[in-house]
Amino acid sequence: MTHAAAAPHTSMGLDNRKLAFWAFIGSECLLFGSLISTYLVYKGRSVVGPYPHDVLNIPFTSLSTFDLLMSSLMMVLALAAVQRGDMKWGKIWLFSTALLGTVFLGGQVIEFTDFVHKGLTLQTNLFGCTFFVLTGTHGAHVTVGVLWLFTLWVRALQGKLGPANAMTVEITGLYWHFVDVVWIVIFTVVYLIQ
Amino acid sequence: MSAQPEQRNAHPTVGVYLRVAAVLVILTVLEVGVFYVPAFRPVLVPVLLVLSAAKFALVVMFYMHLRADSRVFSFLFGAPFVLAVVVLVALLFLFLGTLTLRGAAGAG
């Protein structure tokens, strides 16, 4: 564990893992920017239904949004606990974050299944195509985040995660918060602005 | 030649995290609220965009620590983000312009 404390730094004095991860997040901005652009460009151009107002369930998605926001809070609480060496609460918050991420994914599965039952699939119309690609890509990112969080939690249970590895938790948090901010945009652009 | 770490890395306290979470929840409730209030229909899009931008900024500044971290990280995130927004706006103008021209040609 003490080896991890000697974090490698770049010539700028910054942690190289964090620098690389911010560059990765920058590239992800462009990925989601292109998917959101595609959704907006094709918005309102479906020639057959179902249309957004036929299928979108705002109260249900609002709960999913609340769930993801709370998971972001759990994530920063986990980081704060690990940084101060309080691994008991570090484990609890890490597990809570992963659990709330899993709940979000469950909600997305329910939503997608409901849409398919209402006749909206990837091939139905432009709305279905752009909606499923955008929210599906986001869901895939959440899935990766949940797996990452559970892995960290298991490592914490094994005693392999401590204050010396706080940067690992911080980088996981960066990914998780990015997934959250992407959802903030998707919730507004796709669900609320119909 | 070992460089001194530039990052200030002064992360917010737990109290700040909780206050930010409370503001995020309030903003989300406002978003959903204005969606259902008919009086907001004329200004729905700008209001929702402002509320969404506020939530985005809060998470990025406090939870992702960009407010206190090195400016290099802000650049690595901010530059692609601005580029993505510019591409989005440009595409919308291009496609809306094409539609308008087609509409005018059809009417003519």
CSV table of N, CA and C in Angstrom, one decimal, chain A residues 3-62:
chain,number,residue,atom,x,y,z
A,3,HIS,N,3.5,1.7,-1.6
A,3,HIS,CA,4.1,2.0,-2.9
A,3,HIS,C,3.1,3.0,-3.6
A,4,ALA,N,1.8,2.8,-3.4
A,4,ALA,CA,0.8,3.6,-4.1
A,4,ALA,C,0.9,5.1,-3.6
A,5,ALA,N,1.5,5.3,-2.4
A,5,ALA,CA,1.5,6.6,-1.9
A,5,ALA,C,2.4,7.5,-2.7
A,6,ALA,N,3.5,6.9,-3.3
A,6,ALA,CA,4.4,7.7,-4.1
A,6,ALA,C,3.8,7.8,-5.5
A,7,ALA,N,2.9,8.7,-5.6
A,7,ALA,CA,2.2,8.9,-6.9
A,7,ALA,C,3.1,9.5,-7.9
A,8,PRO,N,3.2,8.9,-9.1
A,8,PRO,CA,4.0,9.4,-10.1
A,8,PRO,C,3.5,10.8,-10.6
A,9,HIS,N,4.4,11.7,-10.8
A,9,HIS,CA,4.0,13.1,-11.2
A,9,HIS,C,4.6,13.4,-12.6
A,10,THR,N,3.9,14.3,-13.3
A,10,THR,CA,4.4,14.7,-14.6
A,10,THR,C,5.4,15.9,-14.3
A,11,SER,N,6.0,16.4,-15.4
A,11,SER,CA,6.9,17.6,-15.3
A,11,SER,C,6.1,18.8,-14.8
A,12,MET,N,4.8,18.8,-14.9
A,12,MET,CA,4.0,19.9,-14.5
A,12,MET,C,3.6,19.8,-13.0
A,13,GLY,N,4.1,18.7,-12.4
A,13,GLY,CA,3.8,18.5,-11.0
A,13,GLY,C,2.4,17.9,-10.7
A,14,LEU,N,1.8,17.4,-11.8
A,14,LEU,CA,0.4,16.8,-11.6
A,14,LEU,C,0.5,15.3,-11.7
A,15,ASP,N,-0.4,14.7,-11.0
A,15,ASP,CA,-0.5,13.2,-11.0
A,15,ASP,C,-0.8,12.8,-12.4
A,16,ASN,N,0.1,11.9,-13.0
A,16,ASN,CA,-0.1,11.5,-14.4
A,16,ASN,C,-1.4,10.8,-14.7
A,17,ARG,N,-1.8,10.0,-13.7
A,17,ARG,CA,-3.1,9.2,-13.9
A,17,ARG,C,-4.3,10.2,-14.0
A,18,LYS,N,-4.2,11.2,-13.1
A,18,LYS,CA,-5.3,12.1,-13.1
A,18,LYS,C,-5.3,13.0,-14.4
A,19,LEU,N,-4.1,13.3,-14.8
A,19,LEU,CA,-4.0,14.1,-16.1
A,19,LEU,C,-4.5,13.3,-17.3
A,20,ALA,N,-4.1,12.0,-17.3
A,20,ALA,CA,-4.6,11.2,-18.4
A,20,ALA,C,-6.1,11.0,-18.3
A,21,PHE,N,-6.6,10.9,-17.1
A,21,PHE,CA,-8.1,10.7,-17.0
A,21,PHE,C,-8.9,11.9,-17.4
A,22,TRP,N,-8.4,13.1,-17.1
A,22,TRP,CA,-9.1,14.3,-17.5
A,22,TRP,C,-9.1,14.4,-19.0
A,23,ALA,N,-7.9,13.9,-19.7
A,23,ALA,CA,-7.9,14.0,-21.1
A,23,ALA,C,-8.9,13.0,-21.7
A,24,PHE,N,-9.1,11.8,-21.0
A,24,PHE,CA,-10.1,10.8,-21.4
A,24,PHE,C,-11.5,11.4,-21.3
A,25,ILE,N,-11.7,12.1,-20.2
A,25,ILE,CA,-13.1,12.7,-20.0
A,25,ILE,C,-13.3,13.8,-21.1
A,26,GLY,N,-12.3,14.5,-21.4
A,26,GLY,CA,-12.4,15.5,-22.5
A,26,GLY,C,-12.9,14.8,-23.8
A,27,SER,N,-12.3,13.6,-24.1
A,27,SER,CA,-12.7,12.9,-25.3
A,27,SER,C,-14.1,12.4,-25.2
A,28,GLU,N,-14.5,12.0,-24.0
A,28,GLU,CA,-15.9,11.6,-23.8
A,28,GLU,C,-16.9,12.7,-24.0
A,29,CYS,N,-16.4,13.9,-23.7
A,29,CYS,CA,-17.3,15.1,-24.0
A,29,CYS,C,-17.7,15.2,-25.5
A,30,LEU,N,-16.6,14.9,-26.3
A,30,LEU,CA,-16.9,14.9,-27.7
A,30,LEU,C,-17.8,13.8,-28.2
A,31,LEU,N,-17.6,12.6,-27.6
A,31,LEU,CA,-18.4,11.5,-27.9
A,31,LEU,C,-19.9,11.8,-27.6
A,32,PHE,N,-20.2,12.2,-26.4
A,32,PHE,CA,-21.5,12.5,-26.0
A,32,PHE,C,-22.1,13.7,-26.7
A,33,GLY,N,-21.2,14.7,-27.0
A,33,GLY,CA,-21.6,15.8,-27.7
A,33,GLY,C,-22.1,15.4,-29.1
A,34,SER,N,-21.4,14.5,-29.8
A,34,SER,CA,-21.9,14.1,-31.1
A,34,SER,C,-23.2,13.3,-31.0
A,35,LEU,N,-23.4,12.5,-30.0
A,35,LEU,CA,-24.6,11.7,-29.8
A,35,LEU,C,-25.8,12.7,-29.5
A,36,ILE,N,-25.6,13.7,-28.6
A,36,ILE,CA,-26.6,14.6,-28.3
A,36,ILE,C,-27.0,15.5,-29.5
A,37,SER,N,-25.9,15.9,-30.3
A,37,SER,CA,-26.2,16.6,-31.5
A,37,SER,C,-27.0,15.8,-32.5
A,38,THR,N,-26.7,14.6,-32.6
A,38,THR,CA,-27.5,13.7,-33.6
A,38,THR,C,-28.9,13.6,-33.1
A,39,TYR,N,-29.1,13.5,-31.8
A,39,TYR,CA,-30.5,13.4,-31.3
A,39,TYR,C,-31.3,14.7,-31.6
A,40,LEU,N,-30.6,15.8,-31.4
A,40,LEU,CA,-31.3,17.1,-31.6
A,40,LEU,C,-31.6,17.4,-33.0
A,41,VAL,N,-30.6,17.0,-33.9
A,41,VAL,CA,-30.7,17.3,-35.3
A,41,VAL,C,-31.9,16.5,-35.9
A,42,TYR,N,-32.1,15.3,-35.4
A,42,TYR,CA,-33.2,14.5,-35.9
A,42,TYR,C,-34.5,14.6,-35.1
A,43,LYS,N,-34.5,15.5,-34.1
A,43,LYS,CA,-35.6,15.7,-33.2
A,43,LYS,C,-36.8,16.2,-34.0
A,44,GLY,N,-38.0,15.5,-33.8
A,44,GLY,CA,-39.2,16.0,-34.5
A,44,GLY,C,-39.3,15.6,-35.9
A,45,ARG,N,-38.4,14.7,-36.4
A,45,ARG,CA,-38.4,14.3,-37.8
A,45,ARG,C,-38.9,12.9,-38.0
A,46,SER,N,-39.4,12.2,-37.0
A,46,SER,CA,-39.9,10.9,-37.2
A,46,SER,C,-41.2,11.0,-38.0
A,47,VAL,N,-41.3,10.1,-39.0
A,47,VAL,CA,-42.6,10.1,-39.8
A,47,VAL,C,-43.6,9.1,-39.3
A,48,VAL,N,-43.2,8.2,-38.4
A,48,VAL,CA,-44.1,7.3,-37.8
A,48,VAL,C,-43.9,7.3,-36.3
A,49,GLY,N,-44.9,7.0,-35.5
A,49,GLY,CA,-44.8,6.9,-34.0
A,49,GLY,C,-44.2,5.6,-33.6
A,50,PRO,N,-44.1,5.5,-32.3
A,50,PRO,CA,-44.4,6.4,-31.2
A,50,PRO,C,-43.4,7.6,-31.1
A,51,TYR,N,-44.0,8.7,-30.7
A,51,TYR,CA,-43.3,10.0,-30.6
A,51,TYR,C,-42.9,10.1,-29.1
A,52,PRO,N,-41.9,11.1,-28.8
A,52,PRO,CA,-41.5,11.2,-27.4
A,52,PRO,C,-42.6,11.3,-26.4
A,53,HIS,N,-43.6,12.2,-26.7
A,53,HIS,CA,-44.7,12.4,-25.7
A,53,HIS,C,-45.5,11.2,-25.5
A,54,ASP,N,-45.4,10.2,-26.4
A,54,ASP,CA,-46.2,8.9,-26.3
A,54,ASP,C,-45.6,8.0,-25.3
A,55,VAL,N,-44.3,8.1,-25.1
A,55,VAL,CA,-43.6,7.0,-24.3
A,55,VAL,C,-42.8,7.5,-23.1
A,56,LEU,N,-42.3,8.8,-23.2
A,56,LEU,CA,-41.5,9.2,-22.0
A,56,LEU,C,-42.3,9.4,-20.8
A,57,ASN,N,-41.7,8.9,-19.7
A,57,ASN,CA,-42.4,8.9,-18.4
A,57,ASN,C,-41.5,9.8,-17.4
A,58,ILE,N,-42.0,11.1,-17.3
A,58,ILE,CA,-41.1,12.0,-16.6
A,58,ILE,C,-41.0,11.7,-15.1
A,59,PRO,N,-42.1,11.4,-14.4
A,59,PRO,CA,-42.0,11.1,-13.0
A,59,PRO,C,-41.0,10.0,-12.7
A,60,PHE,N,-41.1,8.9,-13.5
A,60,PHE,CA,-40.2,7.8,-13.4
A,60,PHE,C,-38.7,8.2,-13.6
A,61,THR,N,-38.5,8.9,-14.7
A,61,THR,CA,-37.1,9.4,-15.0
A,61,THR,C,-36.6,10.4,-14.0
A,62,SER,N,-37.5,11.2,-13.4
A,62,SER,CA,-37.1,12.1,-12.4
A,62,SER,C,-36.5,11.4,-11.2
